[in-house]
Short mmCIF file of C-alpha atoms in Angstrom, two decimals:
data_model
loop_
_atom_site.label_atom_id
_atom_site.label_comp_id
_atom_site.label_asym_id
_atom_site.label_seq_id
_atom_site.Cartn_x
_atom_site.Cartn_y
_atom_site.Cartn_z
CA UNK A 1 2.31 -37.52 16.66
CA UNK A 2 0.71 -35.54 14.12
CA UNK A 3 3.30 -32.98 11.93
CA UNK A 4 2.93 -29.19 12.07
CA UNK A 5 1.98 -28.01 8.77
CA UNK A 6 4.90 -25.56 8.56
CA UNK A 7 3.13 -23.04 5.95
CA UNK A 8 -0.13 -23.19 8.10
CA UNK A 9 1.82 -21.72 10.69
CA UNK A 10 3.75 -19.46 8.26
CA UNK A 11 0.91 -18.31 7.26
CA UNK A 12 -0.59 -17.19 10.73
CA UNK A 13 2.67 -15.77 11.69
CA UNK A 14 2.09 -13.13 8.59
CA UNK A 15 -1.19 -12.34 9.44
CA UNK A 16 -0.53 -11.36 12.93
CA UNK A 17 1.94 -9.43 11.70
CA UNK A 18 -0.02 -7.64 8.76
CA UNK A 19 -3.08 -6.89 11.84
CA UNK A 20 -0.25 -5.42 14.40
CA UNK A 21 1.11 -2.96 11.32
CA UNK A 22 -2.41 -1.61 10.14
CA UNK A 23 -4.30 -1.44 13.62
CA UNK A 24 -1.76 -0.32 16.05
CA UNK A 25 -1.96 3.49 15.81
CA UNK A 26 0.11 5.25 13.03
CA UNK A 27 1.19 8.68 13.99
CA UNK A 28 4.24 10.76 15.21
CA UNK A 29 4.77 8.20 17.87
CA UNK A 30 8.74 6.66 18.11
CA UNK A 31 7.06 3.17 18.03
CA UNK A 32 5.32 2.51 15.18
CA UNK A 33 3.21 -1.21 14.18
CA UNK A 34 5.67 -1.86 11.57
CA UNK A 35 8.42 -2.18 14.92
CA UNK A 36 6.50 -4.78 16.76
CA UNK A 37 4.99 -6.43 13.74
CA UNK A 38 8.68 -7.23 12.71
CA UNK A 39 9.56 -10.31 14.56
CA UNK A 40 6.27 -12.26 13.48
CA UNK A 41 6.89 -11.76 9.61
CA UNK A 42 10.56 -13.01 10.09
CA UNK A 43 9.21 -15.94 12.09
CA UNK A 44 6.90 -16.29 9.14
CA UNK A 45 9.42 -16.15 7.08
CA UNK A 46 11.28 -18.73 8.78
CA UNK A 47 8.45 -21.43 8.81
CA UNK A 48 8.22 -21.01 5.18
CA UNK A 49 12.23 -21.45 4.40
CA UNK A 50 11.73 -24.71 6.42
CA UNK A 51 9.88 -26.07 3.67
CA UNK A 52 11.39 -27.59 0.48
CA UNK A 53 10.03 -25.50 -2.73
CA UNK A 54 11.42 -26.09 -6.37
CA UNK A 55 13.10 -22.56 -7.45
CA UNK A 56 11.09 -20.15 -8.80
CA UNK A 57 12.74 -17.53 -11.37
CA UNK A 58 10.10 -14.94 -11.25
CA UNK A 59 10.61 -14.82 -7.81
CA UNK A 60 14.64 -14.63 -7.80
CA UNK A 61 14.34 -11.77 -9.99
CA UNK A 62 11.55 -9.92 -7.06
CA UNK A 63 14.27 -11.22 -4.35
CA UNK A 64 17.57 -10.38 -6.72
CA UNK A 65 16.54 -6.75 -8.17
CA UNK A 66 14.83 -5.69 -4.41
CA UNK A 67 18.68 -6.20 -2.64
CA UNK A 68 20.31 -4.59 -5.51
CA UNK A 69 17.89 -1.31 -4.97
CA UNK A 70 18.27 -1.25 -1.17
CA UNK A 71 21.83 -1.74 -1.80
CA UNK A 72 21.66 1.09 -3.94
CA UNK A 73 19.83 3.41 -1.81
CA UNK A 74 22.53 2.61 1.15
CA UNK A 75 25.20 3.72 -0.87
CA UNK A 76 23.24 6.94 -2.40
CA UNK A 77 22.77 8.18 1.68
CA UNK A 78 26.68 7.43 1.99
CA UNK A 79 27.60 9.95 -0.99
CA UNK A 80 24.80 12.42 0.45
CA UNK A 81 26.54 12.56 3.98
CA UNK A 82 29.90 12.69 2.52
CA UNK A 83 29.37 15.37 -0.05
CA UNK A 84 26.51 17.58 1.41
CA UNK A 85 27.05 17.49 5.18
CA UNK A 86 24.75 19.64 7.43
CA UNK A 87 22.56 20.06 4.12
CA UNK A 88 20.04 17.73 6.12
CA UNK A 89 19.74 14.75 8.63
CA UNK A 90 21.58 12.09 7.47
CA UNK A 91 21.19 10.26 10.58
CA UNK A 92 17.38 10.14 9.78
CA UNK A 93 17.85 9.12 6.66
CA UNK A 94 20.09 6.10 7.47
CA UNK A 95 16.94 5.31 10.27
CA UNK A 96 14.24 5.24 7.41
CA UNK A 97 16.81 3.09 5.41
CA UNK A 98 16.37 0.15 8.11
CA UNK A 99 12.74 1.26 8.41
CA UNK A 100 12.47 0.26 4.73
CA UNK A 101 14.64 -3.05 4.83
CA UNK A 102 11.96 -3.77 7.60
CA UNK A 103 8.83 -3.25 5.91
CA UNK A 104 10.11 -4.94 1.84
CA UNK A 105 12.60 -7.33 3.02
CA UNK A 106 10.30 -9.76 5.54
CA UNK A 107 7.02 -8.88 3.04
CA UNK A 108 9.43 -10.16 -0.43
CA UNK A 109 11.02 -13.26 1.48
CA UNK A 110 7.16 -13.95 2.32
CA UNK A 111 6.06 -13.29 -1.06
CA UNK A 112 9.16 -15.34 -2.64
CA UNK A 113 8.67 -18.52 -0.45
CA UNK A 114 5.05 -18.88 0.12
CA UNK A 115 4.49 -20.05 -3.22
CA UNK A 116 0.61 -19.87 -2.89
CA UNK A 117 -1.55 -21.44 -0.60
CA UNK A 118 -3.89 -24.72 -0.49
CA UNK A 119 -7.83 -24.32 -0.43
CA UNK A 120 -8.43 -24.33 3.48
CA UNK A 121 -5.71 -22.05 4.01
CA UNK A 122 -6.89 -19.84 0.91
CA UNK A 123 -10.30 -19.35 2.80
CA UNK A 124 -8.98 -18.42 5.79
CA UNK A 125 -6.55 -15.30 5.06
CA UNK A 126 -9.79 -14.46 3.01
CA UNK A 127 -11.43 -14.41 6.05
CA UNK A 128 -8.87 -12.34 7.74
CA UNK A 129 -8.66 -10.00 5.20
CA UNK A 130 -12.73 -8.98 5.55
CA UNK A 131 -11.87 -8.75 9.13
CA UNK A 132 -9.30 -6.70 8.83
CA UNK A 133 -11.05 -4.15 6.46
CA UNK A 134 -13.48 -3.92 9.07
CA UNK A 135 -11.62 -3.19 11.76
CA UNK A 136 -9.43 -0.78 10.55
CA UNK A 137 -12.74 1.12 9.42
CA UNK A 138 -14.06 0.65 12.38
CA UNK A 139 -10.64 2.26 13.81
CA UNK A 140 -10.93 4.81 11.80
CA UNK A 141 -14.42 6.06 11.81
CA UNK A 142 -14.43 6.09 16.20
CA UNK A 143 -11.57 8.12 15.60
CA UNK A 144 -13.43 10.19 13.16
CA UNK A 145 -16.34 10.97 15.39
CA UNK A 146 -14.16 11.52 18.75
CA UNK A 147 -13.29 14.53 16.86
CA UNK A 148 -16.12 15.35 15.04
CA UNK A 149 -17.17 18.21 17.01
CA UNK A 150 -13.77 19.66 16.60
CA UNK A 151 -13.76 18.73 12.37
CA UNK A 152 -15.21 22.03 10.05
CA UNK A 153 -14.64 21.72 6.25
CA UNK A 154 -11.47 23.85 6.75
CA UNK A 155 -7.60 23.22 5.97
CA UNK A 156 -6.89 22.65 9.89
CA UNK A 157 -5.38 19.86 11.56
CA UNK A 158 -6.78 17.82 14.35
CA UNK A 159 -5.76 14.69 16.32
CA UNK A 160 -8.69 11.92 16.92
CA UNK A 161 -8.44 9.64 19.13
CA UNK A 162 -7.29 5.81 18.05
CA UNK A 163 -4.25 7.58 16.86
CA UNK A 164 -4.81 8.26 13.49
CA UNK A 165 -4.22 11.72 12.42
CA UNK A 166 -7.10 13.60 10.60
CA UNK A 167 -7.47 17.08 9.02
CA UNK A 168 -10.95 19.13 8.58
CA UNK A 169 -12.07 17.62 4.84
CA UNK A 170 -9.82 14.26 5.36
CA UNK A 171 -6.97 12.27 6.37
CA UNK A 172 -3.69 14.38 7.53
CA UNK A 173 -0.02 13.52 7.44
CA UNK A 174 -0.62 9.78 6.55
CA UNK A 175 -3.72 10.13 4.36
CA UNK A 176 -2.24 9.00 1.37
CA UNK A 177 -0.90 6.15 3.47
CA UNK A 178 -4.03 5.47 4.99
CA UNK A 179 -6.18 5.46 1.27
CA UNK A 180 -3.26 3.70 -0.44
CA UNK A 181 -3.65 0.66 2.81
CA UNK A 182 -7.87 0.95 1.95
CA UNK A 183 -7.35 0.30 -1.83
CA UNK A 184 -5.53 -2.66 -0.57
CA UNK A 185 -7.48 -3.99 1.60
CA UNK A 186 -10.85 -3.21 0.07
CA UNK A 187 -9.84 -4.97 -3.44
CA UNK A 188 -8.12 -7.71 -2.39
CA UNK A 189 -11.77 -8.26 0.02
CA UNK A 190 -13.63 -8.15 -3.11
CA UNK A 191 -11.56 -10.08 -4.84
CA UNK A 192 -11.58 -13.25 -2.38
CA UNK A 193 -15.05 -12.84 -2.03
CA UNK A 194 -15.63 -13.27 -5.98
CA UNK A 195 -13.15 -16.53 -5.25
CA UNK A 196 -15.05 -17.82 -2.74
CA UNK A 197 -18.53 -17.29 -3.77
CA UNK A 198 -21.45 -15.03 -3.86
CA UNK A 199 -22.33 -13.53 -0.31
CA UNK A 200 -24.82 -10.57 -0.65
CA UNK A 201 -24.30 -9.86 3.03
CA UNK A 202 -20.20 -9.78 2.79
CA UNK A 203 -20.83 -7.79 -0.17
CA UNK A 204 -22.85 -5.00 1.23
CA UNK A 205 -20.53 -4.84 4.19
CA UNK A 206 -17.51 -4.69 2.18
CA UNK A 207 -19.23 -1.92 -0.13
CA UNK A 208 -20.58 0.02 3.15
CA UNK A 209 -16.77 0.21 4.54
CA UNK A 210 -15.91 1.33 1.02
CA UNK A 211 -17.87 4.22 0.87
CA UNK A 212 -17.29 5.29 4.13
CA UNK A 213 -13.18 5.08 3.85
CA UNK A 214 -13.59 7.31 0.36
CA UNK A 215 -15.66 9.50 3.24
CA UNK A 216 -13.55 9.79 5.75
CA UNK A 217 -9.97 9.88 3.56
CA UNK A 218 -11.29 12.04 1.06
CA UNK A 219 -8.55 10.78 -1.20
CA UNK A 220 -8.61 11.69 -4.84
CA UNK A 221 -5.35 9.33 -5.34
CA UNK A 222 -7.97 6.70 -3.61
CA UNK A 223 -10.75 7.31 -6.48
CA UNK A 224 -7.96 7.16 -9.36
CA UNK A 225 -6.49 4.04 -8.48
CA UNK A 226 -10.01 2.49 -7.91
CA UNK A 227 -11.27 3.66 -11.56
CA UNK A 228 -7.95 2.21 -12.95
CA UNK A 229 -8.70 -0.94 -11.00
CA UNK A 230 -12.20 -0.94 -12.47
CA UNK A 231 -10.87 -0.38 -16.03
CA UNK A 232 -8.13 -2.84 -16.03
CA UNK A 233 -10.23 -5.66 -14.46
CA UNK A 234 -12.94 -5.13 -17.28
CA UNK A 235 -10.29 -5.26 -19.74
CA UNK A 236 -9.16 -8.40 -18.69
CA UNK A 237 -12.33 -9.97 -17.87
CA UNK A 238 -14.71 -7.91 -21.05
CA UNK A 239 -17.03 -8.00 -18.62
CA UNK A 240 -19.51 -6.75 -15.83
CA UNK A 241 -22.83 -8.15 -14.56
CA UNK A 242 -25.55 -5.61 -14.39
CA UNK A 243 -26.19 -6.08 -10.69
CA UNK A 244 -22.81 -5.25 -9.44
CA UNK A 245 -22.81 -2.00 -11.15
CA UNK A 246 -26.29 -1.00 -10.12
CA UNK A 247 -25.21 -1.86 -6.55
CA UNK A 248 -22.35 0.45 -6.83
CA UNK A 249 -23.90 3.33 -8.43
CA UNK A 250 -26.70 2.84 -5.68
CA UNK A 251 -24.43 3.12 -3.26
CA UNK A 252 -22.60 6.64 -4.54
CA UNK A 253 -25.48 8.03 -5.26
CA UNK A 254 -27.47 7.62 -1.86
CA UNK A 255 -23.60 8.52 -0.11
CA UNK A 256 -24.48 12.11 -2.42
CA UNK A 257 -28.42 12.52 -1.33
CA UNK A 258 -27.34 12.04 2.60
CA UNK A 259 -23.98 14.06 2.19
CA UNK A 260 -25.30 16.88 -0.29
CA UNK A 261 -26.05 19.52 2.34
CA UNK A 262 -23.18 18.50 4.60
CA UNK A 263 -20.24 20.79 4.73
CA UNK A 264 -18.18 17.96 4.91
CA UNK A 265 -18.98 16.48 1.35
CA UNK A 266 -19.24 20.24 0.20
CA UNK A 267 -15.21 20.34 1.09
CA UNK A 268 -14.73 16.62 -0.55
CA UNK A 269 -16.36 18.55 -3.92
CA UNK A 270 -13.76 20.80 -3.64
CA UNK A 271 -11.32 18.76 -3.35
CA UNK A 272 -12.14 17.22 -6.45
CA UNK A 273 -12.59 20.18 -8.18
CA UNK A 274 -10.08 21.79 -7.19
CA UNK A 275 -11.71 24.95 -6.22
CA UNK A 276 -10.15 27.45 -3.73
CA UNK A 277 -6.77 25.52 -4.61
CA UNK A 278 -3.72 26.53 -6.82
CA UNK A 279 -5.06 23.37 -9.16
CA UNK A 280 -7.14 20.33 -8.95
CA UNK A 281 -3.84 18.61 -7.46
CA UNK A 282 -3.03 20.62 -4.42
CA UNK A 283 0.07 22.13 -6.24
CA UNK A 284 1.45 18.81 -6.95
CA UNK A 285 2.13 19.74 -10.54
CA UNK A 286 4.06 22.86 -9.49
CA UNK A 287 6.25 20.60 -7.25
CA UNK A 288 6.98 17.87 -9.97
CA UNK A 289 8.23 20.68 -12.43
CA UNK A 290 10.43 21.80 -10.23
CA UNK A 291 11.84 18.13 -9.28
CA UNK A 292 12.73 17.34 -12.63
CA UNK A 293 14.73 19.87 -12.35
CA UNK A 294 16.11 18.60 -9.12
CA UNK A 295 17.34 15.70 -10.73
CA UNK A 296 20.04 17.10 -12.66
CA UNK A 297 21.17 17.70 -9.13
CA UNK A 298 22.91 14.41 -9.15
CA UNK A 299 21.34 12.10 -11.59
CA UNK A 300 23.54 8.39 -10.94
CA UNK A 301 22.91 8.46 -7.04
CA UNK A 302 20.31 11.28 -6.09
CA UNK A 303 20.35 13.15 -2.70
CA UNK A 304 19.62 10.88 -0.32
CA UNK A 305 16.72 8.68 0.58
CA UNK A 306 13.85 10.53 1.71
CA UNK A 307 15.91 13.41 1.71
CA UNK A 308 14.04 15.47 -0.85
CA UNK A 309 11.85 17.27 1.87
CA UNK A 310 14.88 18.19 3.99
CA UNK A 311 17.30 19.16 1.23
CA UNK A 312 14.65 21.22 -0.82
CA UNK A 313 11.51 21.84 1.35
CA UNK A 314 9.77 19.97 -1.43
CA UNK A 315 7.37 16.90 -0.63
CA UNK A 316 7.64 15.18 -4.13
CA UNK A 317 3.70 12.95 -3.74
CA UNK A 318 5.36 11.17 -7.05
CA UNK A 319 6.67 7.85 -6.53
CA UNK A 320 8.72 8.17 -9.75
CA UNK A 321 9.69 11.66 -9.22
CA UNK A 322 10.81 10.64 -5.47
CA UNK A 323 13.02 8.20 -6.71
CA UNK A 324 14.46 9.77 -9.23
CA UNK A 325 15.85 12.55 -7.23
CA UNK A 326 16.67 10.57 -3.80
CA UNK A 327 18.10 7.50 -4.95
CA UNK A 328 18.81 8.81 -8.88
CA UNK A 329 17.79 7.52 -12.27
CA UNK A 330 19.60 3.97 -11.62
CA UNK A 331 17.83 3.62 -8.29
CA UNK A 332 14.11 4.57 -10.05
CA UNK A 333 15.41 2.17 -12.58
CA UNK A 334 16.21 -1.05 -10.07
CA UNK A 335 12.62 -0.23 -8.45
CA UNK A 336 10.89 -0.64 -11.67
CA UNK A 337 12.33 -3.78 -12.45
CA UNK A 338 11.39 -4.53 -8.88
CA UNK A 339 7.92 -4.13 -9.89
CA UNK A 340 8.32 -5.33 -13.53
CA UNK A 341 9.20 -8.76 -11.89
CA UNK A 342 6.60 -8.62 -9.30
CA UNK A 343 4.31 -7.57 -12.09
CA UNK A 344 5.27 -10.77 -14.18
CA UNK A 345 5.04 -13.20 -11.08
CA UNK A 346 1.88 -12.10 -10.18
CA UNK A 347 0.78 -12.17 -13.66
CA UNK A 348 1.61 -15.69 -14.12
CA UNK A 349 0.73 -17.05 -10.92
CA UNK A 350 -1.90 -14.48 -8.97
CA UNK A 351 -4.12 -13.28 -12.18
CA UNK A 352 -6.74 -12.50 -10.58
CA UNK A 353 -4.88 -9.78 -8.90
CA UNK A 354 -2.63 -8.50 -11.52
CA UNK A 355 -5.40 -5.49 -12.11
CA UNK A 356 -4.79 -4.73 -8.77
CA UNK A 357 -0.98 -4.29 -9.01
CA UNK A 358 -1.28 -1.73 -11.79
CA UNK A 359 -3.90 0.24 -10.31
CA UNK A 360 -1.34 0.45 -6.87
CA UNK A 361 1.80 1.53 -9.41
CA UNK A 362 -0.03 3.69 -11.13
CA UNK A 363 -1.09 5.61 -8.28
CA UNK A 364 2.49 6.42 -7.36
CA UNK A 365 1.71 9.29 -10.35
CA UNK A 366 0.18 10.65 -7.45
CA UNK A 367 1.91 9.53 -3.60
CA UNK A 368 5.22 7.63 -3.19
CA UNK A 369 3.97 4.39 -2.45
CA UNK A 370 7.57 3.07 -2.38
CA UNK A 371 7.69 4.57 1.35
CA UNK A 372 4.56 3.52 2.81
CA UNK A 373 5.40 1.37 5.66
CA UNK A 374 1.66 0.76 6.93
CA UNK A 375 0.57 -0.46 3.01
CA UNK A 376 4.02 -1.96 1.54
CA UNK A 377 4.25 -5.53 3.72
CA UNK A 378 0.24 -5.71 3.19
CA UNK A 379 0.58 -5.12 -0.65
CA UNK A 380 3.45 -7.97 -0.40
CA UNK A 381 1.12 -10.07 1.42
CA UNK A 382 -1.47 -9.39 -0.65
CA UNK A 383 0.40 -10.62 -3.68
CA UNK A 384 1.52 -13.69 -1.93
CA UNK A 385 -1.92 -15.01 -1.43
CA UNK A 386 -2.93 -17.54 -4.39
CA UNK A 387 -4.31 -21.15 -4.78
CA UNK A 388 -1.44 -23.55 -5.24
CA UNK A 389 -2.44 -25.89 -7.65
CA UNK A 390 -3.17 -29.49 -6.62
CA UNK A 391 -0.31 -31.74 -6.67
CA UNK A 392 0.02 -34.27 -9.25
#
């Protein structure tokens, strides 16, 4: 009788889950992907504990300072409904607690006990990861163009169909979700495809559903995090071939010559620009001055997670800021290390995408990645997946 390769099986488990979370529809529904994804990453989790893996201290650091944050965070909601009752819905807040346990719990575990994967298993998440990229494009631009009738280079908001949630100009309510899940997916595509080995077609595909994401999301955090990816990665490498470059600045430039009469790509100038705005960041620097005031509020425990909004009609778009005033200075603090061990795990044993982690912290400058339930488990995932080396 032939054994079960228990991380084969792990490892499908995971990516069932990571396709449920990113293509079931993301909007104001009560049921979200994350919900139903659940039982396959703890499933996947469980495969993986039934193998036997040497310890791994990088990894009990992740594991150690991600329990002491949620921890945390659970007792910074407790003081918030104790001390400032009625001041906003603590009830919700305790909800979004377990919503977070959900989505970083399952996703670290994975990332802790995987421990990288062997060649064949190696090619195929890279497989499922190109797949993936395309389908959720695909999602997204039908859903586009169900609307696009309705869609005018204005401020409004509109519902497409395949549930995700668009404004005139670009992605609303979860856009910086939905860009901060398409940096994701679109590097970590490139990235396996380098592994793997040249593939003009792959490439072009991969570089078509790109461009067409940076279209539809019209995402300046999107473009940041990108050129820091770009930077990084040719800091660490010292280099670029010729042909890659030309292929991308082929492929902005003919995305301008279609777009430049198109109201559309007028609005995404804009955008950039900042014109017809308060500032070239939608007001977000306004907000932030006034947060770090906030945070004198109550600077050991904070407010309350994702309480912020509720308590002072402010929507922080600052990872660091967010944290700082919902879960207070030692909360912001056990997150970093959270990442400063991730950072140093991936660093050691993932190079290849240790550019990619930066470039997704340092786009919390600009949306609070910490919260995103529909790119968090895929950016654990994504870390997770890494040649083992052969066994002596």
């Amino acid at each position: 009788m032939q054994q079960v390769n228990k991380d084969s099986v792990a490892i499908q488990f995971a990516c069932i889950a990571m396709a449920i979370i990113t293509l079931i529809p993301f909007g104001r529904g009560n049921i979200s992907g994350l919900e139903i994804g659940f039982p396959f990453m703890i499933l996947s989790v469980l495969f993986f504990l039934l193998t036997k893996r040497k310890k791994n201290k990088q990894s009990i650091f992740i594991l150690t300072f991600l329990l002491f944050w949620a921890a945390w965070v659970l007792v910074g909601i407790t003081y918030s409904y104790l001390y400032y009752p009625g001041n906003a819905d603590h009830i919700s807040a305790y909800l979004r607690f377990f919503r977070m346990l959900e989505m970083y719990l399952p996703g670290v575990l994975i990332l802790v006990f995987s421990r990288g994967m062997n060649e064949k298993q190696h090619n195929r998440i890279a497989i499922f990861v190109f797949t993936l990229f395309f389908l959720v494009t695909l999602e997204s631009t039908i859903g586009f163009f169900l609307q696009s009738t309705a869609l005018t280079a204005t401020q409004m908001y509109k519902y497409p169909g395949m549930g995700y949630v668009y404004r005139a100009g670009g992605v609303a309510k979860d856009s910086s979700a939905y860009s901060n899940l398409i940096l994701l997916l679109a590097i970590t595509a490139f990235i396996e495809l380098k592994r793997m080995g040249k593939s003009p077609i792959i490439f072009l595909g991969l570089m078509t559903c790109l461009l067409i994401n940076i279209y539809l999301s019209m995402s300046r955090s999107l473009m940041v995090a990108m050129l820091v990816y770009f930077i990084t990665n040719l800091i660490l490498e010292r280099k670029i071939k010729p042909g890659t470059l030309f292929i991308i600045i082929a492929g902005i430039v003919s995305l301008l010559i279609v777009g430049m009469n198109n109201e559309y790509l007028t609005s995404f100038w804009a955008r950039i620009s900042g014109a017809n705005q308060e500032d070239i960041s939608s007001g977000r620097f306004t907000t932030w001055a006034l947060l770090l005031g906030l945070v004198g509020d109550n600077p050991l425990l904070g407010v309350g997670y994702r309480l912020s909004t509720e308590k002072y009609g402010l929507i922080p778009d600052n990872m660091f800021l967010s944290l700082s005033v919902e879960t207070g200075v030692i909360g912001l603090l056990l997150y970093l290390s959270f990442l400063m061990s991730l950072c140093v795990s991936v660093y050691k044993n993932n190079r290849d995408k240790f550019a990619l982690i930066i470039a997704y912290v340092v786009s919390g400058v600009f949306i609070d990645i910490s919260t995103f339930w529909v790119s968090v488990p895929f950016f654990l995932f994504t870390m997770a997946i890494y040649k083992r080396e052969p066994e002596n």
